[in-house]
Short mmCIF file of C-alpha atoms and ligand atoms in Angstrom, two decimals:
data_model
loop_
_atom_site.label_atom_id
_atom_site.label_comp_id
_atom_site.label_asym_id
_atom_site.label_seq_id
_atom_site.Cartn_x
_atom_site.Cartn_y
_atom_site.Cartn_z
CA MET A 10 133.13 104.49 115.39
CA ALA A 11 131.77 107.78 117.27
CA VAL A 12 132.82 108.07 120.45
CA SER A 13 131.18 110.48 123.75
CA THR A 14 132.22 112.08 126.16
CA VAL A 15 130.26 111.17 129.45
CA TYR A 16 130.02 114.26 132.45
CA THR A 17 129.20 112.05 135.62
CA VAL A 18 129.07 114.18 139.37
CA GLN A 19 128.02 112.55 141.93
CA SER A 20 125.88 113.95 144.86
CA LEU A 21 124.91 112.74 148.42
CA ASN A 22 122.18 110.69 147.14
CA SER A 23 121.91 110.56 143.28
CA THR A 24 124.88 109.97 140.24
CA CYS A 25 123.90 112.22 137.15
CA SER A 26 125.45 111.76 133.45
CA ILE A 27 125.40 113.57 130.66
CA SER A 28 127.02 112.46 127.47
CA THR A 29 128.11 114.87 124.66
CA PRO A 30 126.71 113.79 121.06
CA SER A 31 129.42 111.43 118.70
CA LYS A 32 131.93 113.67 117.52
CA PRO A 33 132.83 115.89 116.35
CA PHE A 34 130.70 118.57 117.70
CA SER A 35 130.23 122.34 117.68
CA GLN A 36 131.25 124.96 119.14
CA LYS A 37 127.92 125.65 120.25
CA HIS A 38 127.23 122.41 121.63
CA ILE A 39 130.93 122.38 123.56
CA LEU A 40 129.75 125.41 125.48
CA PHE A 41 126.20 124.04 126.31
CA PHE A 42 128.19 120.98 127.67
CA THR A 43 130.46 123.25 129.78
CA THR A 44 127.75 125.61 131.21
CA THR A 45 125.69 121.97 131.97
CA LYS A 46 128.43 120.17 133.58
CA ARG A 47 128.79 123.40 135.82
CA ALA A 48 125.04 123.52 136.69
CA LEU A 49 125.04 119.66 137.11
CA THR A 50 127.86 119.62 139.90
CA ARG A 51 125.53 122.23 141.78
CA SER A 52 121.77 120.38 141.21
CA CYS A 53 122.83 116.66 140.33
CA ARG A 54 120.06 115.79 142.77
CA GLN A 55 116.82 117.63 141.39
CA ILE A 56 117.60 116.93 137.99
CA SER A 57 116.07 113.58 136.04
CA CYS A 58 118.81 112.03 134.35
CA SER A 59 116.58 110.17 132.20
CA ALA A 60 115.68 113.33 129.88
CA GLU A 61 118.15 112.82 127.13
CA ASP A 62 117.78 109.05 126.70
CA LYS A 63 113.77 109.47 125.69
CA THR A 64 113.87 108.06 122.41
CA VAL A 65 113.31 109.71 119.17
CA VAL A 66 110.36 108.32 116.58
CA ILE A 67 110.59 108.92 113.08
CA GLY A 68 108.48 107.65 110.91
CA LEU A 69 109.39 106.68 106.96
CA ALA A 70 106.27 105.59 104.63
CA ALA A 71 106.50 104.35 101.38
CA ASP A 72 105.16 101.72 99.04
CA SER A 73 106.22 97.93 98.96
CA GLY A 74 109.82 98.11 96.72
CA CYS A 75 109.77 101.74 96.83
CA GLY A 76 113.39 102.18 98.61
CA LYS A 77 112.56 101.99 102.22
CA SER A 78 115.32 99.36 103.22
CA THR A 79 118.21 101.26 100.75
CA PHE A 80 116.89 104.40 102.70
CA MET A 81 117.54 103.02 106.16
CA ARG A 82 120.46 101.41 105.04
CA ARG A 83 122.03 105.17 104.45
CA LEU A 84 120.80 106.55 107.59
CA THR A 85 122.31 103.72 109.61
CA SER A 86 125.40 104.63 107.70
CA VAL A 87 124.79 108.17 108.68
CA PHE A 88 125.04 107.30 112.84
CA GLY A 89 128.38 104.98 112.20
CA GLY A 90 127.93 100.86 112.91
CA ALA A 91 126.29 98.22 111.06
CA ALA A 92 122.51 97.69 111.23
CA GLU A 93 121.14 93.64 111.70
CA PRO A 94 118.91 91.64 112.91
CA PRO A 95 118.06 91.05 116.50
CA ARG A 96 120.74 88.44 117.39
CA GLY A 97 120.16 84.92 118.16
CA GLY A 98 115.95 85.93 117.20
CA ASN A 99 113.81 84.96 114.25
CA PRO A 100 116.15 84.71 110.69
CA ASP A 101 113.51 86.13 109.32
CA SER A 102 112.74 89.26 111.83
CA ASN A 103 112.26 92.39 109.47
CA THR A 104 113.88 94.41 112.74
CA LEU A 105 117.47 95.99 112.03
CA ILE A 106 119.56 97.00 115.18
CA SER A 107 122.46 99.62 115.49
CA ASP A 108 124.50 101.17 117.92
CA THR A 109 122.01 104.20 118.08
CA THR A 110 118.87 102.89 116.11
CA THR A 111 116.89 100.54 115.88
CA VAL A 112 114.54 99.93 113.03
CA ILE A 113 110.75 98.02 112.91
CA CYS A 114 109.28 97.31 110.16
CA LEU A 115 104.74 98.04 110.12
CA ASP A 116 104.26 94.85 108.14
CA ASP A 117 104.57 93.37 111.81
CA TYR A 118 101.05 95.19 112.69
CA HIS A 119 99.31 93.37 109.77
CA SER A 120 96.79 91.60 111.79
CA LEU A 121 95.62 89.42 109.07
CA ASP A 122 98.20 87.13 107.91
CA ARG A 123 98.60 86.03 103.96
CA THR A 124 95.50 83.45 104.15
CA GLY A 125 93.48 85.77 106.14
CA ARG A 126 93.96 88.74 103.80
CA LYS A 127 92.65 86.00 100.81
CA GLU A 128 89.73 84.85 102.74
CA LYS A 129 88.57 87.93 103.40
CA GLY A 130 89.02 89.91 100.05
CA VAL A 131 91.74 92.71 101.48
CA THR A 132 95.06 93.81 100.63
CA ALA A 133 97.54 94.60 103.15
CA LEU A 134 97.31 98.26 102.10
CA ASP A 135 93.89 97.94 103.99
CA PRO A 136 93.88 99.39 107.60
CA LYS A 137 91.64 96.35 108.15
CA ALA A 138 94.45 94.05 107.99
CA ASN A 139 96.20 96.30 110.59
CA ASP A 140 95.95 96.38 113.95
CA PHE A 141 97.11 100.49 114.46
CA ASP A 142 95.70 99.76 118.29
CA LEU A 143 98.73 97.70 119.29
CA MET A 144 100.57 99.61 116.58
CA TYR A 145 100.24 102.60 119.17
CA GLU A 146 100.44 101.14 122.32
CA GLN A 147 103.53 99.62 121.34
CA VAL A 148 105.70 102.59 119.86
CA LYS A 149 104.18 104.90 122.70
CA ALA A 150 106.23 102.44 124.89
CA LEU A 151 108.98 102.26 123.17
CA LYS A 152 109.03 106.21 123.34
CA ASP A 153 108.52 106.17 126.97
CA GLY A 154 111.13 103.73 127.76
CA ALA A 155 109.49 100.33 128.05
CA ALA A 156 110.38 97.38 125.97
CA VAL A 157 107.94 95.63 123.99
CA ASP A 158 107.14 91.67 122.06
CA LYS A 159 106.28 93.10 119.10
CA PRO A 160 104.57 90.38 116.68
CA ILE A 161 106.81 89.36 113.34
CA TYR A 162 105.28 89.04 110.27
CA ASN A 163 107.28 86.35 108.08
CA HIS A 164 107.30 87.26 104.55
CA VAL A 165 108.51 84.26 103.61
CA SER A 166 105.88 82.28 105.05
CA GLY A 167 103.31 84.52 105.29
CA LEU A 168 102.53 84.08 108.32
CA LEU A 169 102.55 85.93 112.04
CA ASP A 170 105.88 84.78 113.92
CA PRO A 171 105.69 84.06 117.51
CA PRO A 172 106.62 87.95 119.20
CA GLU A 173 109.99 89.22 119.41
CA LEU A 174 111.89 91.12 122.08
CA ILE A 175 112.67 94.88 121.31
CA LYS A 176 114.38 97.20 123.67
CA PRO A 177 113.94 101.32 123.50
CA PRO A 178 116.58 102.45 121.38
CA LYS A 179 117.98 106.07 121.31
CA ILE A 180 116.24 106.76 117.56
CA LEU A 181 113.13 104.56 116.62
CA VAL A 182 112.57 104.58 113.10
CA ILE A 183 109.32 102.94 112.15
CA GLU A 184 109.06 102.16 108.57
CA GLY A 185 106.18 100.53 105.74
CA LEU A 186 103.02 101.28 104.57
CA HIS A 187 101.33 103.12 107.34
CA PRO A 188 103.21 105.13 109.81
CA MET A 189 100.95 108.35 109.68
CA TYR A 190 97.86 107.03 108.48
CA ASP A 191 96.71 106.67 112.81
CA GLU A 192 96.37 109.94 114.32
CA ARG A 193 97.51 109.05 117.68
CA VAL A 194 100.97 106.76 116.16
CA ARG A 195 101.27 109.90 113.80
CA HIS A 196 101.78 112.32 116.78
CA LEU A 197 104.36 110.20 118.48
CA LEU A 198 106.40 111.11 115.72
CA ASP A 199 109.44 113.30 116.15
CA PHE A 200 110.25 114.02 112.46
CA SER A 201 108.36 112.13 109.43
CA ILE A 202 109.36 111.21 105.32
CA TYR A 203 107.38 110.06 103.05
CA LEU A 204 109.06 108.53 99.82
CA ASP A 205 106.87 109.17 96.89
CA ILE A 206 107.42 107.37 93.79
CA SER A 207 105.65 107.61 90.62
CA ASN A 208 103.66 105.19 88.82
CA GLU A 209 105.97 105.30 86.20
CA VAL A 210 109.12 105.10 88.21
CA LYS A 211 108.04 102.59 90.49
CA PHE A 212 106.54 100.09 87.50
CA ALA A 213 110.37 100.41 86.54
CA TRP A 214 112.05 99.56 89.30
CA LYS A 215 109.52 96.45 90.25
CA ILE A 216 110.15 94.97 86.89
CA GLN A 217 114.26 95.47 87.70
CA ARG A 218 113.78 93.54 90.89
CA ASP A 219 111.21 91.22 90.34
CA MET A 220 111.26 89.95 86.92
CA ALA A 221 115.21 89.95 87.48
CA GLU A 222 115.54 89.16 90.80
CA ARG A 223 112.09 87.17 92.08
CA GLY A 224 111.21 85.27 88.40
CA HIS A 225 107.81 86.99 88.19
CA SER A 226 106.27 87.60 84.79
CA LEU A 227 105.89 91.52 83.53
CA GLU A 228 102.04 90.18 83.22
CA SER A 229 101.93 89.16 86.94
CA ILE A 230 103.85 92.30 87.99
CA LYS A 231 101.62 94.86 85.86
CA ALA A 232 98.39 92.83 87.92
CA SER A 233 99.99 92.72 91.55
CA ILE A 234 100.19 97.11 91.25
CA GLU A 235 97.03 97.60 88.94
CA ALA A 236 95.39 95.29 92.18
CA ARG A 237 97.02 97.23 95.04
CA LYS A 238 96.25 101.01 93.26
CA PRO A 239 92.88 101.53 94.67
CA ASP A 240 94.46 100.89 98.15
CA PHE A 241 97.05 102.35 97.39
CA ASP A 242 95.75 105.89 96.57
CA ALA A 243 93.26 105.60 99.42
CA TYR A 244 95.27 104.72 103.07
CA ILE A 245 98.98 105.12 101.61
CA ASP A 246 99.29 108.22 99.21
CA PRO A 247 97.58 111.09 101.36
CA GLN A 248 99.75 110.59 104.46
CA LYS A 249 101.79 112.59 102.08
CA GLN A 250 100.11 115.79 103.71
CA TYR A 251 101.68 114.84 106.91
CA ALA A 252 105.40 114.34 106.18
CA ASP A 253 108.13 116.78 107.38
CA ALA A 254 109.74 115.74 104.11
CA VAL A 255 108.91 114.14 101.00
CA ILE A 256 110.90 112.24 98.14
CA GLU A 257 109.59 111.98 95.22
CA VAL A 258 110.89 110.58 92.03
CA LEU A 259 109.57 111.53 88.52
CA PRO A 260 110.76 110.75 85.18
CA THR A 261 113.30 112.92 83.97
CA GLN A 262 112.19 116.41 81.48
CA LEU A 263 115.42 116.36 80.46
CA ILE A 264 114.70 113.90 77.45
CA PRO A 265 111.27 114.85 75.52
CA ASP A 266 108.62 111.41 75.58
CA ASP A 267 110.81 109.97 77.81
CA ASN A 268 109.55 105.79 79.19
CA GLU A 269 112.60 104.40 80.42
CA GLY A 270 112.62 105.24 83.81
CA LYS A 271 116.19 105.27 84.09
CA VAL A 272 116.85 109.47 84.33
CA LEU A 273 115.29 110.39 87.51
CA ARG A 274 114.28 113.96 88.55
CA VAL A 275 113.84 113.97 91.99
CA ARG A 276 112.09 116.53 94.50
CA LEU A 277 113.26 116.54 98.47
CA ILE A 278 110.04 118.84 99.45
CA MET A 279 111.00 120.23 102.94
CA LYS A 280 107.97 121.89 105.15
CA GLU A 281 108.73 125.16 106.78
CA GLY A 282 108.67 125.65 110.27
CA VAL A 283 109.13 122.08 111.61
CA LYS A 284 110.87 122.37 114.89
CA PHE A 285 114.79 121.11 114.73
CA PHE A 286 114.57 121.20 110.74
CA ASN A 287 116.30 123.91 109.15
CA PRO A 288 115.36 123.09 105.05
CA VAL A 289 118.56 122.59 103.46
CA TYR A 290 118.71 125.92 100.59
CA LEU A 291 120.74 126.20 97.06
CA PHE A 292 122.62 129.21 96.40
CA ASP A 293 120.38 131.48 98.34
CA GLU A 294 117.96 130.91 101.14
CA GLY A 295 114.20 131.87 99.98
CA SER A 296 114.97 132.48 96.37
CA THR A 297 114.01 130.87 93.43
CA ILE A 298 117.59 129.56 91.51
CA GLU A 299 117.85 127.37 88.31
CA TRP A 300 120.90 125.92 88.23
CA ILE A 301 123.15 124.02 85.32
CA PRO A 302 126.27 122.46 86.97
CA CYS A 303 127.74 120.66 84.34
CA GLY A 304 130.83 122.45 82.53
CA ARG A 305 134.70 122.71 84.13
CA LYS A 306 133.61 121.41 87.38
CA LEU A 307 130.96 118.67 86.42
CA THR A 308 131.33 115.69 84.03
CA CYS A 309 127.83 115.89 82.65
CA SER A 310 127.11 113.15 79.97
CA TYR A 311 123.66 113.26 78.13
CA PRO A 312 120.68 114.49 79.09
CA GLY A 313 122.83 116.37 81.73
CA ILE A 314 121.95 117.72 85.27
CA LYS A 315 119.86 120.80 85.91
CA PHE A 316 119.06 121.78 90.08
CA SER A 317 116.25 123.63 90.99
CA TYR A 318 115.63 125.37 94.41
CA GLY A 319 112.68 127.73 95.32
CA PRO A 320 109.86 128.42 97.62
CA ASP A 321 106.48 126.53 97.33
CA THR A 322 103.35 125.25 98.86
CA TYR A 323 102.48 121.46 99.47
CA TYR A 324 99.02 120.41 100.62
CA GLY A 325 98.57 123.62 102.23
CA HIS A 326 101.76 124.30 103.96
CA GLU A 327 105.17 126.34 102.91
CA VAL A 328 107.58 124.30 101.70
CA SER A 329 110.67 124.59 100.22
CA VAL A 330 111.75 122.34 97.28
CA LEU A 331 115.08 121.20 96.14
CA GLU A 332 115.27 119.55 92.79
CA MET A 333 118.05 117.38 90.74
CA ASP A 334 116.97 116.00 87.89
CA GLY A 335 119.58 113.92 86.10
CA GLN A 336 122.49 111.84 87.07
CA PHE A 337 126.09 112.10 88.30
CA ASP A 338 129.23 110.69 85.52
CA ARG A 339 131.19 110.75 88.62
CA LEU A 340 130.67 110.51 92.25
CA ASP A 341 133.86 112.48 93.16
CA GLU A 342 132.95 115.13 92.10
CA LEU A 343 129.61 115.85 93.58
CA ILE A 344 131.70 118.01 96.10
CA TYR A 345 131.15 120.83 93.91
CA VAL A 346 127.45 120.38 93.67
CA GLU A 347 127.73 119.53 97.92
CA SER A 348 129.29 123.59 98.07
CA HIS A 349 127.07 124.94 96.47
CA LEU A 350 124.77 123.90 99.12
CA SER A 351 123.97 125.07 102.99
CA ASN A 352 121.98 124.14 106.11
CA LEU A 353 123.05 120.30 105.30
CA SER A 354 123.87 119.30 108.76
CA THR A 355 126.97 117.91 107.95
CA LYS A 356 130.08 117.35 110.29
CA PHE A 357 132.85 118.73 107.97
CA TYR A 358 133.24 119.87 104.54
CA GLY A 359 132.21 116.92 102.13
CA GLU A 360 130.30 114.68 104.61
CA VAL A 361 127.42 114.43 102.20
CA THR A 362 130.12 113.27 99.06
CA GLN A 363 131.63 110.77 101.77
CA GLN A 364 128.57 109.03 102.46
CA MET A 365 127.55 108.88 98.49
CA LEU A 366 131.10 107.63 97.53
CA LYS A 367 130.99 104.96 100.33
CA HIS A 368 127.52 103.35 99.12
CA SER A 369 128.22 104.48 95.37
CA ASP A 370 126.49 100.36 94.77
CA PHE A 371 123.27 101.02 96.67
CA PRO A 372 120.48 101.55 94.17
CA GLY A 373 120.35 105.79 93.13
CA SER A 374 123.80 106.82 93.97
CA ASN A 375 123.82 108.35 90.89
CA ASN A 376 120.69 110.55 91.22
CA GLY A 377 118.93 112.66 93.32
CA THR A 378 117.06 110.13 95.22
CA GLY A 379 120.85 108.88 96.72
CA LEU A 380 121.57 112.42 97.39
CA PHE A 381 118.66 113.64 98.84
CA GLN A 382 118.19 110.76 101.45
CA THR A 383 121.83 110.90 102.64
CA ILE A 384 120.98 114.58 103.50
CA VAL A 385 117.60 114.07 105.14
CA GLY A 386 119.92 111.08 106.90
CA LEU A 387 122.34 114.15 108.05
CA LYS A 388 119.31 116.06 108.72
CA ILE A 389 117.57 113.52 110.97
CA ARG A 390 121.41 112.87 112.82
CA ASP A 391 121.10 116.64 113.42
CA LEU A 392 117.56 116.38 114.59
CA PHE A 393 118.58 113.91 117.07
CA GLU A 394 121.32 116.10 118.55
CA GLN A 395 119.13 118.81 119.07
CA ILE A 396 116.83 116.65 121.05
CA VAL A 397 118.57 115.57 123.13
CA VAL A 398 120.47 119.22 123.47
CA SER A 399 116.92 120.60 124.21
CA ARG A 400 115.58 117.87 126.71
CA THR A 401 118.84 117.89 128.85
CA ALA A 402 118.07 121.73 128.95
CA ALA A 403 114.81 121.53 129.55
CA ALA A 404 115.62 119.17 132.60
CA LEU A 405 118.15 121.55 133.86
CA GLU A 406 115.76 124.08 134.21
CA ALA A 407 113.11 122.23 136.16
CA ALA A 408 115.74 121.22 138.57
CA LYS A 409 116.44 124.93 138.62
CA ALA A 410 112.60 125.27 139.63
N1 ATP B 524 116.94 105.17 93.88
C1 ATP B 524 116.64 103.74 93.33
N2 ATP B 524 116.86 103.95 92.37
C2 ATP B 524 116.91 102.63 91.38
N3 ATP B 524 116.41 101.68 91.71
C3 ATP B 524 115.83 102.17 93.31
C4 ATP B 524 116.19 102.60 93.94
N4 ATP B 524 115.35 102.12 95.33
C5 ATP B 524 114.71 101.10 94.94
N5 ATP B 524 115.00 100.67 93.72
C6 ATP B 524 114.85 99.74 93.44
O1 ATP B 524 113.70 98.78 94.28
C7 ATP B 524 113.76 97.92 94.51
C8 ATP B 524 113.39 97.74 96.75
O2 ATP B 524 114.06 98.89 97.00
P1 ATP B 524 113.89 98.23 98.52
O3 ATP B 524 113.96 97.07 98.55
O4 ATP B 524 115.42 99.76 99.20
O5 ATP B 524 112.58 99.06 98.64
P2 ATP B 524 111.58 98.68 99.60
O6 ATP B 524 110.24 99.96 99.79
O7 ATP B 524 112.64 98.36 101.09
O8 ATP B 524 110.77 97.18 99.51
P3 ATP B 524 110.06 96.56 100.07
O9 ATP B 524 108.87 96.51 101.24
O10 ATP B 524 109.00 95.31 99.04
O11 ATP B 524 111.13 94.81 101.40
C9 ATP B 524 115.30 97.76 94.87
O12 ATP B 524 115.99 96.22 94.91
C10 ATP B 524 115.96 98.50 93.32
O13 ATP B 524 115.46 97.29 92.00
O1 5RP B 525 102.62 95.87 100.79
C1 5RP B 525 103.64 94.83 101.76
C2 5RP B 525 104.75 95.48 102.77
O2 5RP B 525 105.44 95.17 102.07
C3 5RP B 525 103.33 93.70 101.61
O3 5RP B 525 102.80 92.92 100.68
C4 5RP B 525 102.90 93.19 102.72
O4 5RP B 525 103.19 92.95 103.93
C5 5RP B 525 102.39 91.44 102.51
O5 5RP B 525 103.29 90.85 102.19
P1 5RP B 525 103.75 89.21 101.53
O6 5RP B 525 103.35 89.81 100.44
O7 5RP B 525 105.13 88.77 102.26
O8 5RP B 525 102.59 88.34 102.72
#
């Protein structure tokens, strides 16, 4: 359980407090909080104490069945504590709440239920089946610190259920098909991620889940992917141009003409110049590097592992791309790879490896999907802590002026 220190200072007519981020924190943070504590003592009554409490909003976009839930479980685990549906609420709620994070699923803003979509001949991916005005109003309200009554789309019945109360959390994650589609909602995001799963891999994952776990036939899975494709291309896929980080999942290049989709080539595309986000790099920032770590310190069976890193452009933006093709044989040896990566925003040596080992049963733990999802989770924690520090500093400045 993360422990935070709260400094409280009282003046004639008010009480101000400032809490440190979860431990352990850096020398920079300690210095900042010591200075802040002194300044608080001097000018408590002028400070707006709610600055650091404002909700940070993260957007996660992907098609259905592309690993959003798995990513969310990795992200909430970085903050500690379990994520659970609202207590005593609708058992079919799509919301997950932990101490720090609330994850809401944007399917809850479907304006047409399953029958309504069928009657109108539209898919859930079509903006016409979604209420973006309400999505914007409610995400904005939460960001501004107000609770909302959010609708629930019931995936079991296909109906819209009575709303549930959502209180403003420290970090709000909006995950689903359209977090970056509507310009107003997009501008509320402090950080955005797009999970870009290639058609071949999406197909392999869907077959695995929907055939094995949901009893669907191969033909019906193919038909459902085909039926969604035009709307996916029109409304979902274009959102990746706005994402601050994209996790792209492709078939391996290590096995010629591979069509099994088991070994994956995963690319972490990180936008340059995003406030509070410093891309991860391999060996030397800005260089172009290829690295085959297999040998004495990393056990690799066929087809091995290859990392690449370098600068690139993506939809006209400068980016850094870190790529991993292949899969790990032994997860505990990941520490060898971790020690060659920089800007990971870990709190201690080996934190990436520890997180990966903790969730070794999650899908993708032996390849770049799990590794890069974990890294993005750590970067989001860092971004959150930096935002808190900067908002508090801004409040102090405002108080001094
Ligand atoms: N990294 C991965 N490697 C292999 N398979 C994966 C990976 N991520 C997800 N899958 C497969 O895809 C399925 C869906 O994953 P998950 O539930 O995380 O996706 P989702 O986007 O939340 O789906 P939905 O929107 O339909 O609820 C998993 O059951 C698993 O079979
Ligand atoms: O693309 C989807 C997002 O998860 C779903 O297909 C959409 O929400 C409709 O759900 P259901 O199939 O349960 O009616």
